[in-house]
XYZ file of C-alpha atoms in Angstrom:
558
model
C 107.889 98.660 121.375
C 107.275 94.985 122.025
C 106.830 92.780 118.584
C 103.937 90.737 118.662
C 104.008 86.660 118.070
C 103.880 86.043 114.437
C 101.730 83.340 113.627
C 103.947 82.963 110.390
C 106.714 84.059 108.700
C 106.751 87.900 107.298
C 105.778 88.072 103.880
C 107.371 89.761 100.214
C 103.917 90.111 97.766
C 104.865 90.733 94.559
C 102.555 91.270 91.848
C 102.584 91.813 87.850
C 99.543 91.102 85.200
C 102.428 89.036 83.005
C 102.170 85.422 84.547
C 106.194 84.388 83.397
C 107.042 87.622 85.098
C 104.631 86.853 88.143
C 106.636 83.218 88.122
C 110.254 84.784 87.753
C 110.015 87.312 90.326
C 108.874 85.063 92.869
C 111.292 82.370 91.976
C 113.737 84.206 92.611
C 112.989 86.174 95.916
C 112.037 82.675 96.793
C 115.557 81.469 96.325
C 116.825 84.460 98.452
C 114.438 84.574 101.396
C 112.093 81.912 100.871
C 113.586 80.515 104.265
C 112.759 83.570 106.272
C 109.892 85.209 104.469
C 106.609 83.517 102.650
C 107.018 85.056 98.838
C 103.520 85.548 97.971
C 102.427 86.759 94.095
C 99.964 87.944 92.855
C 98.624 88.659 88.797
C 96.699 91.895 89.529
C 96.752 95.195 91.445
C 92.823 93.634 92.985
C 94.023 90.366 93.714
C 97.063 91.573 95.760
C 95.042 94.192 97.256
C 92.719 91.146 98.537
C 95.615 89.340 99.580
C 96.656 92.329 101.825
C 93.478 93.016 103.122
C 93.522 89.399 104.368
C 96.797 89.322 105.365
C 95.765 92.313 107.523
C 92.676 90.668 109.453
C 94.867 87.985 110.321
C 97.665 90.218 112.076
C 100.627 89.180 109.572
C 103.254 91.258 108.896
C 104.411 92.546 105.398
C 107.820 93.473 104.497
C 108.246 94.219 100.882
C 106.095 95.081 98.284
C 107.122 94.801 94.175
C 104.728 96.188 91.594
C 104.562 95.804 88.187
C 104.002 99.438 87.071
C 102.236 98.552 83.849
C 98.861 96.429 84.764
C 95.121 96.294 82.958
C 92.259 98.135 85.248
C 95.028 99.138 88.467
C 98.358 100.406 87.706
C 100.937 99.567 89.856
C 101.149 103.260 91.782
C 97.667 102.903 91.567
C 97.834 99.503 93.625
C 100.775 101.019 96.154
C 98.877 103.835 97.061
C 96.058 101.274 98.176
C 98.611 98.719 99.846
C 100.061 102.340 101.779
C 96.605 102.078 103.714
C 97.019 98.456 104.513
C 100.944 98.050 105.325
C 102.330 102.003 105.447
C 105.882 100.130 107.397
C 106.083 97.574 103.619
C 109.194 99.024 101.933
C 107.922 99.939 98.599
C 109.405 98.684 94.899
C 108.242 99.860 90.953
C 109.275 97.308 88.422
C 109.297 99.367 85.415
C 110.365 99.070 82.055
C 113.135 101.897 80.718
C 110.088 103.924 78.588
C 107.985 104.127 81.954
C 111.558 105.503 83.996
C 109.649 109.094 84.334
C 106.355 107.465 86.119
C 108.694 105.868 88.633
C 110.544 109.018 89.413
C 107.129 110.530 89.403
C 105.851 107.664 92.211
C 109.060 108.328 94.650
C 107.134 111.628 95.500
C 102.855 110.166 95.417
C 103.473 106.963 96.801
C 107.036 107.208 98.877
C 108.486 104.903 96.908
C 111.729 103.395 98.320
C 112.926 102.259 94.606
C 112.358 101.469 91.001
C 114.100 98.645 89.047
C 114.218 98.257 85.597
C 113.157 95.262 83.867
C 114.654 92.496 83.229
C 116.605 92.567 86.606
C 119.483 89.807 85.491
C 121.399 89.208 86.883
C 119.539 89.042 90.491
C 122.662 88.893 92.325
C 123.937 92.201 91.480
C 120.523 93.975 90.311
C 117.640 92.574 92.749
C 119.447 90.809 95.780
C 121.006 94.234 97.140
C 118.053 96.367 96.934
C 115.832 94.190 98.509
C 118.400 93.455 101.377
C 118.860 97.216 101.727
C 114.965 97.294 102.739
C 114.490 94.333 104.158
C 117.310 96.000 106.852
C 115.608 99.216 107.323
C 111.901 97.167 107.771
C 113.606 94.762 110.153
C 114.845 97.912 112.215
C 111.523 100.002 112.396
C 108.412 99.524 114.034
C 106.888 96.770 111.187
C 103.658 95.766 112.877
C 100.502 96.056 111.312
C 99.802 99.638 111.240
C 96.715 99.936 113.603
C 94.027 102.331 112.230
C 93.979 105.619 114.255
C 90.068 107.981 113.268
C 90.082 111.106 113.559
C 86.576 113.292 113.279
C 86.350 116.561 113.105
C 85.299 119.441 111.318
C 86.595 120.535 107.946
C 87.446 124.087 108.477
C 88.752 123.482 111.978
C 92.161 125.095 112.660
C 92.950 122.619 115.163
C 91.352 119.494 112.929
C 94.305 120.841 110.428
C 97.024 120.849 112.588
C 96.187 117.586 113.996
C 96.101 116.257 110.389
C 99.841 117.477 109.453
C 101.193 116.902 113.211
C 100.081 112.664 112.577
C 101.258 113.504 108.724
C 104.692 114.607 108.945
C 105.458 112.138 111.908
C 104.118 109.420 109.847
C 101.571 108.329 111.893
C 98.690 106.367 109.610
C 95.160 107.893 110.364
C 91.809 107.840 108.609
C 89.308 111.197 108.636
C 85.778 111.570 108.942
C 84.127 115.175 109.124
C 81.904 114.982 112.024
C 78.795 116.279 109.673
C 79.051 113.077 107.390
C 77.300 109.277 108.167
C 80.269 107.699 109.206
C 81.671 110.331 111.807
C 78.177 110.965 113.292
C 78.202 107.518 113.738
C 81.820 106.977 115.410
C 81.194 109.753 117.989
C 77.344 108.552 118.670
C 79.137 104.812 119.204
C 81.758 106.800 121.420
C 78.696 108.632 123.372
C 79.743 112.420 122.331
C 77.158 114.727 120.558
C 80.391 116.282 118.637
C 80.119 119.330 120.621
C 84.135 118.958 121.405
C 86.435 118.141 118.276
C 88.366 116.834 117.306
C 87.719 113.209 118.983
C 90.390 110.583 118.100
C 89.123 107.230 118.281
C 92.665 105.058 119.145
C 93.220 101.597 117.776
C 91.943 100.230 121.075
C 88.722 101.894 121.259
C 90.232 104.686 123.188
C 88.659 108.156 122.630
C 90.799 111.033 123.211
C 88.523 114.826 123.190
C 90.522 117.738 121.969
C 93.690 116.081 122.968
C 97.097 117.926 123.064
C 99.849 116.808 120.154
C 101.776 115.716 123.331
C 99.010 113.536 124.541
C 98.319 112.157 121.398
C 101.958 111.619 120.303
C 102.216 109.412 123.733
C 99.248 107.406 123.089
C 100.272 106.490 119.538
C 103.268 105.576 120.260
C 105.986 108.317 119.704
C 108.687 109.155 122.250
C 107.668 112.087 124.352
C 109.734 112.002 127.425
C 113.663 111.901 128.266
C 115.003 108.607 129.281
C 117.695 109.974 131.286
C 118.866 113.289 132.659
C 122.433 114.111 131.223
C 123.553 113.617 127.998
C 126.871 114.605 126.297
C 124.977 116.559 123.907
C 121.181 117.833 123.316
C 120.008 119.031 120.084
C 117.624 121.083 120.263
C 115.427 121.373 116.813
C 114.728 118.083 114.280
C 114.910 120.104 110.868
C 118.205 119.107 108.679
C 121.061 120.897 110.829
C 119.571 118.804 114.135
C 119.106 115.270 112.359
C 122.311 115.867 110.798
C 123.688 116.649 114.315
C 122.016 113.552 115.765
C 123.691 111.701 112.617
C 126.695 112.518 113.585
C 126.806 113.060 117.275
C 125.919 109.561 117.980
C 127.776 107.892 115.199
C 130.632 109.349 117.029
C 129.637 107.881 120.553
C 127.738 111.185 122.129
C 125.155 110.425 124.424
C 123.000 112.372 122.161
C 119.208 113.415 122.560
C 117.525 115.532 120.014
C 114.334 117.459 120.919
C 112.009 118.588 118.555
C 108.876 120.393 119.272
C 106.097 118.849 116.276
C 107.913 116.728 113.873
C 111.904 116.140 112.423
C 111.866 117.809 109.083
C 111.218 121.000 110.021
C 110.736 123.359 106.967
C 112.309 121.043 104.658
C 110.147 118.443 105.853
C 107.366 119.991 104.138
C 108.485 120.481 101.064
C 106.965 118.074 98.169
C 109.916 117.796 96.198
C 113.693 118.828 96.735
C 115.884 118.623 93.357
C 118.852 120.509 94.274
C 120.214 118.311 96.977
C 123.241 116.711 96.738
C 123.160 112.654 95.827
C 119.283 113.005 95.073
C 119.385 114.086 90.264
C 115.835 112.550 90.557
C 114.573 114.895 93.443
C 113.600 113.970 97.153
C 110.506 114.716 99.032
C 111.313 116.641 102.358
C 109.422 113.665 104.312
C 111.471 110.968 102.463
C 114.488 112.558 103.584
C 113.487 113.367 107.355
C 112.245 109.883 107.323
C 115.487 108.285 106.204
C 117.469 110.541 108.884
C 115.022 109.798 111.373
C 115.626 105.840 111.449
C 119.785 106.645 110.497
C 119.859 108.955 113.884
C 117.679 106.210 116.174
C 120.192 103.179 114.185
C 123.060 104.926 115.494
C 121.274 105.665 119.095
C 120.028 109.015 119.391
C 117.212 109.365 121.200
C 114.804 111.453 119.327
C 112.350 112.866 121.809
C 109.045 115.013 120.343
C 106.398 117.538 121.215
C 108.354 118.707 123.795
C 108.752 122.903 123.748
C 111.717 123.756 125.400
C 111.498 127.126 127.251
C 114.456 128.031 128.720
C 118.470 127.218 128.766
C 120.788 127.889 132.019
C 124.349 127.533 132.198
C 124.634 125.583 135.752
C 128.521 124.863 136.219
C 129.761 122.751 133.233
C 126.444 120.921 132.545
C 124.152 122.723 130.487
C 120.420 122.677 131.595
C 117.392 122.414 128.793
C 114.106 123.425 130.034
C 110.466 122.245 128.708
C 107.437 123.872 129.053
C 105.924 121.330 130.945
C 108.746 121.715 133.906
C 110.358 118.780 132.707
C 114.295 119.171 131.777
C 116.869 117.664 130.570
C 121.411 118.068 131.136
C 124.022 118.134 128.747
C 127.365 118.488 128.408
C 126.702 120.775 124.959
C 123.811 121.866 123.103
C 123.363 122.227 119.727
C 120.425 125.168 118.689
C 119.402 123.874 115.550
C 115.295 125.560 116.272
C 115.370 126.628 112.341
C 113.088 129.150 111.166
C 108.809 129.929 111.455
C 107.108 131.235 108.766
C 105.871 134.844 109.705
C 102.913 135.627 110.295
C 101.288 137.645 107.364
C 100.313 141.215 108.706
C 96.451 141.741 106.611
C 93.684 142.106 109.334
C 91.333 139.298 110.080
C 94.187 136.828 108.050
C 94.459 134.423 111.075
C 91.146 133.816 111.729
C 91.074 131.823 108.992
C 94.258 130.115 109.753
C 93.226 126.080 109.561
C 90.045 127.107 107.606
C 91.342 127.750 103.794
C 94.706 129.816 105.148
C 97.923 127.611 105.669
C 101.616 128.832 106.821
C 102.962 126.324 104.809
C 101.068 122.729 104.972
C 101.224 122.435 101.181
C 101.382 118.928 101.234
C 99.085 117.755 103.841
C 96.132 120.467 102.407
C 97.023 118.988 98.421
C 94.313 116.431 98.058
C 91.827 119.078 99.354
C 92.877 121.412 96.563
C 91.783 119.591 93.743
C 90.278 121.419 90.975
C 90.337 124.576 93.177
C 91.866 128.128 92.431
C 94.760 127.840 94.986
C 97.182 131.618 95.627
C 100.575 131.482 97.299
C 102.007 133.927 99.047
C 105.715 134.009 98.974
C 108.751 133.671 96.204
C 111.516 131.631 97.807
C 111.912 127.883 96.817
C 109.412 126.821 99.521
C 106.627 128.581 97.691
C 108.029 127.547 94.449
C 107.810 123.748 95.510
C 104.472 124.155 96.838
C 103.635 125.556 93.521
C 104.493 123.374 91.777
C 103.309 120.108 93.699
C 99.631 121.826 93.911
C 99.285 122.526 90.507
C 99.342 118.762 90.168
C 95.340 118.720 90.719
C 94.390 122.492 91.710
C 92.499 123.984 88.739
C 94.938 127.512 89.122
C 97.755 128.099 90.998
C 98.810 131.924 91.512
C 101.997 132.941 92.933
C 101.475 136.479 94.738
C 105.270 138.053 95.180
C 105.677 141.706 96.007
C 108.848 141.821 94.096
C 109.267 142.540 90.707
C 110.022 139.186 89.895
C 111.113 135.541 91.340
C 114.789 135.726 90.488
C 116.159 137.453 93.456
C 114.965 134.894 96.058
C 114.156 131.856 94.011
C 116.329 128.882 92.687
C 116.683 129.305 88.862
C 115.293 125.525 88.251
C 111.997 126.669 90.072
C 111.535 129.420 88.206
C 111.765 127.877 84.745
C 109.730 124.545 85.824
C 107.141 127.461 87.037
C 107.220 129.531 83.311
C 106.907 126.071 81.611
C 103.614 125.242 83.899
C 100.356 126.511 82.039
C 98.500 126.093 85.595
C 100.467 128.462 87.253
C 101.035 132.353 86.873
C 102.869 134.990 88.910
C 101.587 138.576 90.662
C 104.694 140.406 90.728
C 104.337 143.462 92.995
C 101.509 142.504 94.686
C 100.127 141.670 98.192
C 97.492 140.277 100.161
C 95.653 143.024 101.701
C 92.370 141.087 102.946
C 90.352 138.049 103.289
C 86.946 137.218 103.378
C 84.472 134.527 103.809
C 81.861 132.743 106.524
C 82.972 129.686 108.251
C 85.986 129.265 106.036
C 88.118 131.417 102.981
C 86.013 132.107 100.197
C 87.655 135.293 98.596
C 91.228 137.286 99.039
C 92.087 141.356 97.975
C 95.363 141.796 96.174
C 96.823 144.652 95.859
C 99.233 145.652 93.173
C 101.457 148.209 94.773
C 103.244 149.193 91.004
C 99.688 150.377 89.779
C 97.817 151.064 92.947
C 94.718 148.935 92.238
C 92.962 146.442 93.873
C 91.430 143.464 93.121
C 88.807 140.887 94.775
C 89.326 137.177 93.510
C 87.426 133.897 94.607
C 90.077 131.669 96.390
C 89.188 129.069 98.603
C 92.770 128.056 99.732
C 95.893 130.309 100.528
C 99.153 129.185 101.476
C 101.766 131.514 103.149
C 105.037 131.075 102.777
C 106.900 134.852 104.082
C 109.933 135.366 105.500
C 111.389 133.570 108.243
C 111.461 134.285 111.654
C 113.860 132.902 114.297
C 111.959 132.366 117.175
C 114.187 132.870 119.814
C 113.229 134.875 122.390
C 113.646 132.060 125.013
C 117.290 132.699 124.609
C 116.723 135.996 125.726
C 119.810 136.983 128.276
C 121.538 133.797 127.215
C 123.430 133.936 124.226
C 124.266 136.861 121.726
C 121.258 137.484 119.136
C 121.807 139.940 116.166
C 118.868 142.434 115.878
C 116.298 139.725 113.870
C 116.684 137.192 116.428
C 119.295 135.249 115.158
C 121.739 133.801 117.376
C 125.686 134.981 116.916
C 128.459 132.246 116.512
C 132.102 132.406 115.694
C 134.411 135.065 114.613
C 131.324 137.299 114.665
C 131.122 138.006 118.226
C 134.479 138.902 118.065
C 134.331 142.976 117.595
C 137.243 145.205 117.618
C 139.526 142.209 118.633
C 137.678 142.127 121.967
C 135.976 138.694 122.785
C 131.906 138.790 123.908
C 130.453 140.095 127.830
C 131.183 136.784 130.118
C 133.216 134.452 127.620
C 135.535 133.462 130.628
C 138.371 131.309 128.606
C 141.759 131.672 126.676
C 140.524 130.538 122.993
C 138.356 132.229 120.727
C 134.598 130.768 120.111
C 134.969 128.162 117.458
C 132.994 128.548 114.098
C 129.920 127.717 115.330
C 129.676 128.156 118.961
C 127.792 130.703 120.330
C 128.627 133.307 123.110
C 128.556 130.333 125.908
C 131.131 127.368 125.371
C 129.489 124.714 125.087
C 126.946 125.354 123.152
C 126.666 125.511 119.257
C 124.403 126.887 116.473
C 122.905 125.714 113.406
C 121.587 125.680 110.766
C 118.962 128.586 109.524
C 118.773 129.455 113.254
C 122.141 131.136 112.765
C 122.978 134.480 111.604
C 124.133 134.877 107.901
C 123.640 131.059 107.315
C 122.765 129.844 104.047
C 119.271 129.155 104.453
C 119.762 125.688 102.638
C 119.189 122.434 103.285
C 122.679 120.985 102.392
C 124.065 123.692 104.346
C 122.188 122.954 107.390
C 123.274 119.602 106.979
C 126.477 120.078 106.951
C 127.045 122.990 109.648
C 124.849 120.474 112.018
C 127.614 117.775 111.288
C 130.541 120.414 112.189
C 129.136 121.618 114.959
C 129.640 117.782 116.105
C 132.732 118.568 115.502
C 133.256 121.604 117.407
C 131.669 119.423 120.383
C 134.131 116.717 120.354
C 136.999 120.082 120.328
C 134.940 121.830 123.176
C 135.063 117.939 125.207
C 138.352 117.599 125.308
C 139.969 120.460 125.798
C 137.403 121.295 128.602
């Protein structure tokens, strides 16, 4: 995108209630950057916010943001979460004393904070200086303009008002909702001439109005990168959760023409998870965004080309090039592919359950639903870490959070620091050996029927919110007659399509596959999308860099 003329220089607020703080904070970002950036302080959470709001009106950009985490009447995550709405591109810094250490932690999850410092920061050479560089670098690389407000009306217990929601959500796209039976929506769509007899209506920055439109449409209109720019690459990855970013990583770190395709949003899975704590490099936990978002811009700083909302259909082996196909009859060529799809949630099996998908029933969406659960009895169906996470995060605000597992208990399929974080929470209790048998309700999910299969009763509770997280399906059937799948779906790489010494149908050379490659050189698998993987987000990491790897191996001795 094209920057727009700055009528001044970008600005670094900080602000802090203590006015010899105040002073020494901006003395000495002013000695660092006062040549390239206007240090502006501020002595409370209000008086920054007004500073923003008129920094906003006039079209100037914001870079950094430092917060005193201790102020009267606004705290300082108080004050970021209002500054999100004005800058959401500002790189985000707690000042925080050592006592107050657990609140920042706390705000790297509700308010995406890039970092906390402790206080005092001497010397700022060694303690200040290289953090603020560090952002200042990733702001100067990413899209820093104002963020322009994006409306959205619709109706609250709209499937498709929900999935627009956590499609702009998880690809970090700032929006602001109005239900379309409240003042200010009936207002937008009478100013846009519609009755609201089609919704969602988006209302764009420039007083465009888009009806019902398509993530693909909207995605192009607000700005995120929907088509190819060329036709061959030396490798397409196909799926943005952990294994493809950390193919993208690597693949064009190394030089690869690389192009990674992803359907919704990079993340995948992972990317919806509230909080990750057992990932390497991250003793404070990392939300699944925060690290999507941080591969995101390290893939696009290295070159790859990160293309979304495009479904790919089909694959064909055409010679030596290998040919991705899109839904829309687009396609792309590549020397190799890495499938790096991931895994769906299943679809949960008790009649009528879908109807209410969008409308108080969520496969997954934990995050994006939260605020919506506050003070609510919220049930989760599932007991891997996903559900435990989501437990966890919701119980935050919900008045009750139940866990519904049909085993006899969490320990076969859940990490063991979930499962004591969830005994130690007094908001949150566990069904073992139950299901979800039905659902009920009018225009949205008012009650549920468990079912507890050890003593054969059943049970009708009030539940206005249920989140699904079951099993995981592979979603694969597009590589139908293409590669080797094992009976679930999942594809077959490595030694295992070697049976009885004899190598798989068609696999026309002299080697064996490598590790990861599937039963057509040339292209790879990753990730959860691969039979017997771990099903773990370091894991997919890492396979997703080796099957780099196994490219560069396949190149040249091709």
């Amino acid at each position: 995108m094209t920057q727009p003329a700055q009528q001044s220089k970008p600005a670094i607020l900080t602000v802090d209630d203590d006015p010899g703080v105040s002073r020494a904070v901006a003395r000495d970002l002013r000695k660092r950057y006062g040549e390239k950036y206007r240090i502006i302080r501020a002595e409370s959470g209000a008086s920054a916010i007004d500073a923003l709001k008129q920094m906003k009106l006039r079209g100037d950009a914001v870079a950094v943001i430092l917060a005193d985490y201790r102020m009267p009447a606004m705290s300082g995550i108080e004050f970021l979460e209002k500054a999100i709405d004005l800058y959401p591109m500002a790189r985000r810094i707690l000042l925080t004393a050592y006592a107050d250490t657990d609140a920042a932690i706390e705000a790297i999850n509700v308010v995406d904070l890039d970092h906390y410092l402790l206080k005092p920061w001497d010397p700022p050479e060694e303690k200040l200086y290289p953090v603020v560089d560090s952002l200042l670098d990733v702001w100067a690389t990413s899209d820093f303009r104002p963020a322009e407000e994006t409306k959205i009306i619709g109706h609250r217990w709209a499937s498709r008002s929900s999935d627009m929601r956590e499609f702009l959500a998880r690809n970090q796209l700032a929006y602001r909702w109005y239900m379309s039976d409240e003042p200010e929506g009936q207002r937008l769509l009478s100013a846009a001439g519609l009755d609201g007899s089609r919704l969602p209506v988006v209302v764009c920055a420039d007083g465009q109005c888009l009806v019902e439109p398509s993530d693909a449409e909207l995605g192009t209109h607000l700005g995120l990168n929907t088509s190819p720019s060329e036709k061959f690459y030396d490798l397409v990855v196909v799926g943005g959760g952990p294994a493809g970013l950390g193919a993208a990583v690597y693949g064009a770190s190394e030089g690869l023409r690389t192009a990674l395709i992803e359907r919704t949003a990079t993340g995948g899975q992972a990317g919806q998870s509230s909080r990750i704590e057992n990932y390497l490099g991250f003793p404070d936990g990392v939300s699944g965004s925060q690290l999507a978002d941080r591969a995101r811009r390290q893939a696009t700083r290295f070159g790859a080309e990160l293309i979304t909302t495009k479904d790919v259909v089909a694959l064909e082996v055409n010679g030596s090039a290998r040919t991705v196909r899109f839904a829309d009859g687009d396609s792309v060529d590549a020397h190799t592919v890495i499938l790096a799809t991931g895994v769906s949630y299943r679809r949960h099996p008790a009649a009528g359950i879908d109807d209410f998908s969008g409308r108080g029933v969520f496969y997954g969406s934990a995050v994006t639903e939260a605020p919506r659960c506050t003070d609510q009895d919220v049930y989760i169906v599932g007991g891997a870490n996903s559900a435990g996470q989501a437990a966890m995060f919701l119980a935050r605000g919900a008045k009750s959070v139940t866990i519904v597992v049909r085993a006899p208990s969490l320990e076969a399929s859940m990490s063991y620091y979930l499962i004591q974080q969830i005994e130690n929470n007094p908001r949150i209790s566990v069904r073992t050996c139950s299901e979800v048998i039905g659902v009920s309700g009018d225009d949205h999910l008012e009650s549920i029927v468990l079912r507890n299969n050890a003593t054969e009763t059943e049970e009708t509770v009030d539940a206005g919110f249920l989140f699904l997280f079951i099993g995981a399906a592979p979603r694969t059937d597009w590589l139908d007659g293409v590669v080797v799948r094992d009976e679930h779906g999942f594809v077959v790489s490595g030694p295992d399509l070697t049976v009885d010494g004899q190598r798989p149908a068609g696999w026309n050379l002299d080697r064996q596959p490598h590790h990861l490659e599937t039963s057509v050189p040339g292209i790879f698998a990753a990730g959860d999308v691969r039979s017997d993987s771990a099903k773990r987000v370091a894991s997919a990491v890492g396979e997703g860099a080796m099957a780099v790897m196994l490219v560069h191996r396949y190149l040249t001795s091709s």
